[in-house]
Amino acid sequence: MAGIDIQHKHSLPLTKARKAVEDVARKLADRFDFEYGWDGDEMHFKRPGVDGRIAVGKDDLHVTARLGMLLSALQGTVEKEIRKVLDEKFS
């Protein structure tokens, strides 16, 4: 099973970082058709073949995801899109 593990620095207050993560999730959900929800400062997202989370810390984000066999072929595309959206919102 392929995986994604991205750490991304940010300098936003925690509430604004959570809002930005919500915006990122909405954008990625539109593109990749997944469901998401919050558990404390972690956003969990899921769809068939993908199970992941975005942990929002004081000064960084940690995105992890497990990709099933069918989506593992798209790992590079998915990771590139996540990095692009994070750069847009947090740089």
C-alpha atoms as an extended CHARMM CRD file, in Angstrom:
* protein
*
        91  EXT
         1         1  MET       CA              0.0000000000        0.0000000000        0.0000000000  PROA      1               0.0000000000
         2         2  ALA       CA              1.4600000000        3.3530000000       -1.0650000000  PROA      2               0.0000000000
         3         3  GLY       CA              1.5570000000        6.2720000000        1.3050000000  PROA      3               0.0000000000
         4         4  ILE       CA              1.8510000000       10.0360000000        1.4070000000  PROA      4               0.0000000000
         5         5  ASP       CA              3.6870000000       11.8210000000        4.2190000000  PROA      5               0.0000000000
         6         6  ILE       CA              4.0320000000       15.6010000000        3.9020000000  PROA      6               0.0000000000
         7         7  GLN       CA              5.0970000000       18.1000000000        6.5450000000  PROA      7               0.0000000000
         8         8  HSD       CA              4.4510000000       21.7420000000        5.7250000000  PROA      8               0.0000000000
         9         9  LYS       CA              5.3910000000       24.7690000000        7.8510000000  PROA      9               0.0000000000
        10        10  HSD       CA              2.9600000000       27.6170000000        8.4710000000  PROA      10              0.0000000000
        11        11  SER       CA              2.9220000000       30.8460000000       10.4690000000  PROA      11              0.0000000000
        12        12  LEU       CA             -0.8430000000       31.2770000000       10.9250000000  PROA      12              0.0000000000
        13        13  PRO       CA             -2.7080000000       31.3220000000       14.2330000000  PROA      13              0.0000000000
        14        14  LEU       CA             -4.2340000000       27.8930000000       14.8860000000  PROA      14              0.0000000000
        15        15  THR       CA             -7.8070000000       28.9960000000       14.1030000000  PROA      15              0.0000000000
        16        16  LYS       CA             -6.7660000000       30.4740000000       10.7570000000  PROA      16              0.0000000000
        17        17  ALA       CA             -4.6770000000       27.3930000000        9.9590000000  PROA      17              0.0000000000
        18        18  ARG       CA             -7.7320000000       25.1880000000       10.6280000000  PROA      18              0.0000000000
        19        19  LYS       CA             -9.8270000000       27.4120000000        8.3320000000  PROA      19              0.0000000000
        20        20  ALA       CA             -7.1980000000       27.1790000000        5.6020000000  PROA      20              0.0000000000
        21        21  VAL       CA             -7.0600000000       23.3790000000        5.9900000000  PROA      21              0.0000000000
        22        22  GLU       CA            -10.8510000000       23.3250000000        5.6350000000  PROA      22              0.0000000000
        23        23  ASP       CA            -10.4690000000       25.2850000000        2.3750000000  PROA      23              0.0000000000
        24        24  VAL       CA             -7.7660000000       22.8730000000        1.1890000000  PROA      24              0.0000000000
        25        25  ALA       CA             -9.9370000000       19.8700000000        2.0400000000  PROA      25              0.0000000000
        26        26  ARG       CA            -12.9160000000       21.3340000000        0.1940000000  PROA      26              0.0000000000
        27        27  LYS       CA            -10.8010000000       21.9520000000       -2.9000000000  PROA      27              0.0000000000
        28        28  LEU       CA             -9.2100000000       18.4890000000       -2.8200000000  PROA      28              0.0000000000
        29        29  ALA       CA            -12.5750000000       16.8360000000       -2.0800000000  PROA      29              0.0000000000
        30        30  ASP       CA            -13.9920000000       18.4260000000       -5.2290000000  PROA      30              0.0000000000
        31        31  ARG       CA            -11.0750000000       17.1050000000       -7.2580000000  PROA      31              0.0000000000
        32        32  PHE       CA            -10.7170000000       13.6490000000       -5.6840000000  PROA      32              0.0000000000
        33        33  ASP       CA            -14.2720000000       13.0270000000       -4.3640000000  PROA      33              0.0000000000
        34        34  PHE       CA            -13.6480000000       12.2170000000       -0.6960000000  PROA      34              0.0000000000
        35        35  GLU       CA            -15.4170000000       12.8570000000        2.6040000000  PROA      35              0.0000000000
        36        36  TYR       CA            -13.7560000000       14.6720000000        5.4960000000  PROA      36              0.0000000000
        37        37  GLY       CA            -14.3860000000       15.7200000000        9.0800000000  PROA      37              0.0000000000
        38        38  TRP       CA            -12.6110000000       17.0860000000       12.1540000000  PROA      38              0.0000000000
        39        39  ASP       CA            -11.4910000000       15.2600000000       15.2980000000  PROA      39              0.0000000000
        40        40  GLY       CA             -9.8580000000       17.9240000000       17.4770000000  PROA      40              0.0000000000
        41        41  ASP       CA             -7.0330000000       19.4780000000       15.4640000000  PROA      41              0.0000000000
        42        42  GLU       CA             -6.9520000000       16.5980000000       12.9770000000  PROA      42              0.0000000000
        43        43  MET       CA             -8.9680000000       16.4800000000        9.8150000000  PROA      43              0.0000000000
        44        44  HSD       CA             -9.6250000000       12.9510000000        8.6170000000  PROA      44              0.0000000000
        45        45  PHE       CA            -10.4740000000       12.2410000000        5.0060000000  PROA      45              0.0000000000
        46        46  LYS       CA            -11.5950000000        9.0790000000        3.3060000000  PROA      46              0.0000000000
        47        47  ARG       CA            -12.8680000000        7.5790000000        0.1100000000  PROA      47              0.0000000000
        48        48  PRO       CA            -12.5740000000        4.1290000000       -1.3840000000  PROA      48              0.0000000000
        49        49  GLY       CA             -8.8350000000        3.5210000000       -1.7300000000  PROA      49              0.0000000000
        50        50  VAL       CA             -7.7220000000        6.5180000000        0.4010000000  PROA      50              0.0000000000
        51        51  ASP       CA             -7.5700000000        6.9770000000        4.1650000000  PROA      51              0.0000000000
        52        52  GLY       CA             -5.7110000000        9.9540000000        5.6190000000  PROA      52              0.0000000000
        53        53  ARG       CA             -5.4520000000       12.8660000000        7.9760000000  PROA      53              0.0000000000
        54        54  ILE       CA             -4.1470000000       16.4110000000        8.2210000000  PROA      54              0.0000000000
        55        55  ALA       CA             -2.8580000000       17.2830000000       11.6900000000  PROA      55              0.0000000000
        56        56  VAL       CA             -2.8030000000       21.0270000000       12.3440000000  PROA      56              0.0000000000
        57        57  GLY       CA             -0.0310000000       22.0680000000       14.7020000000  PROA      57              0.0000000000
        58        58  LYS       CA              1.0400000000       25.4140000000       16.1020000000  PROA      58              0.0000000000
        59        59  ASP       CA              3.5560000000       25.9640000000       13.2960000000  PROA      59              0.0000000000
        60        60  ASP       CA              3.1910000000       23.0600000000       10.8920000000  PROA      60              0.0000000000
        61        61  LEU       CA              0.8120000000       20.6810000000        9.1660000000  PROA      61              0.0000000000
        62        62  HSD       CA              1.3330000000       16.9690000000        8.8070000000  PROA      62              0.0000000000
        63        63  VAL       CA             -0.5260000000       15.2410000000        5.9800000000  PROA      63              0.0000000000
        64        64  THR       CA             -0.5340000000       11.4550000000        5.9050000000  PROA      64              0.0000000000
        65        65  ALA       CA             -2.5390000000        9.1180000000        3.6990000000  PROA      65              0.0000000000
        66        66  ARG       CA             -2.6520000000        5.4740000000        2.7430000000  PROA      66              0.0000000000
        67        67  LEU       CA             -3.5220000000        4.8000000000       -0.8670000000  PROA      67              0.0000000000
        68        68  GLY       CA             -5.0600000000        1.5350000000       -2.0090000000  PROA      68              0.0000000000
        69        69  MET       CA             -3.6880000000       -0.4590000000       -4.9090000000  PROA      69              0.0000000000
        70        70  LEU       CA             -5.6850000000        1.3260000000       -7.6080000000  PROA      70              0.0000000000
        71        71  LEU       CA             -4.7830000000        4.8280000000       -6.4120000000  PROA      71              0.0000000000
        72        72  SER       CA             -1.1680000000        4.0110000000       -5.6400000000  PROA      72              0.0000000000
        73        73  ALA       CA             -0.5190000000        4.4600000000       -9.3610000000  PROA      73              0.0000000000
        74        74  LEU       CA             -1.6530000000        8.0920000000       -8.8980000000  PROA      74              0.0000000000
        75        75  GLN       CA              0.4620000000        8.7250000000       -5.7920000000  PROA      75              0.0000000000
        76        76  GLY       CA              2.6610000000       11.2900000000       -7.5330000000  PROA      76              0.0000000000
        77        77  THR       CA             -0.3400000000       13.1820000000       -8.9160000000  PROA      77              0.0000000000
        78        78  VAL       CA             -2.1630000000       13.2000000000       -5.5840000000  PROA      78              0.0000000000
        79        79  GLU       CA              0.9470000000       14.2810000000       -3.6720000000  PROA      79              0.0000000000
        80        80  LYS       CA              1.7110000000       17.0130000000       -6.2080000000  PROA      80              0.0000000000
        81        81  GLU       CA             -1.8450000000       18.3920000000       -5.9420000000  PROA      81              0.0000000000
        82        82  ILE       CA             -1.7070000000       18.3850000000       -2.1290000000  PROA      82              0.0000000000
        83        83  ARG       CA              1.6360000000       20.2370000000       -2.1370000000  PROA      83              0.0000000000
        84        84  LYS       CA              0.3340000000       22.7570000000       -4.6870000000  PROA      84              0.0000000000
        85        85  VAL       CA             -2.7550000000       23.5660000000       -2.6200000000  PROA      85              0.0000000000
        86        86  LEU       CA             -0.7320000000       23.7650000000        0.6260000000  PROA      86              0.0000000000
        87        87  ASP       CA              1.7030000000       26.1650000000       -1.0380000000  PROA      87              0.0000000000
        88        88  GLU       CA             -1.2050000000       28.3410000000       -2.2010000000  PROA      88              0.0000000000
        89        89  LYS       CA             -2.7840000000       28.5200000000        1.2560000000  PROA      89              0.0000000000
        90        90  PHE       CA              0.2530000000       28.4960000000        3.5510000000  PROA      90              0.0000000000
        91        91  SER       CA              3.1130000000       30.2390000000        1.7130000000  PROA      91              0.0000000000
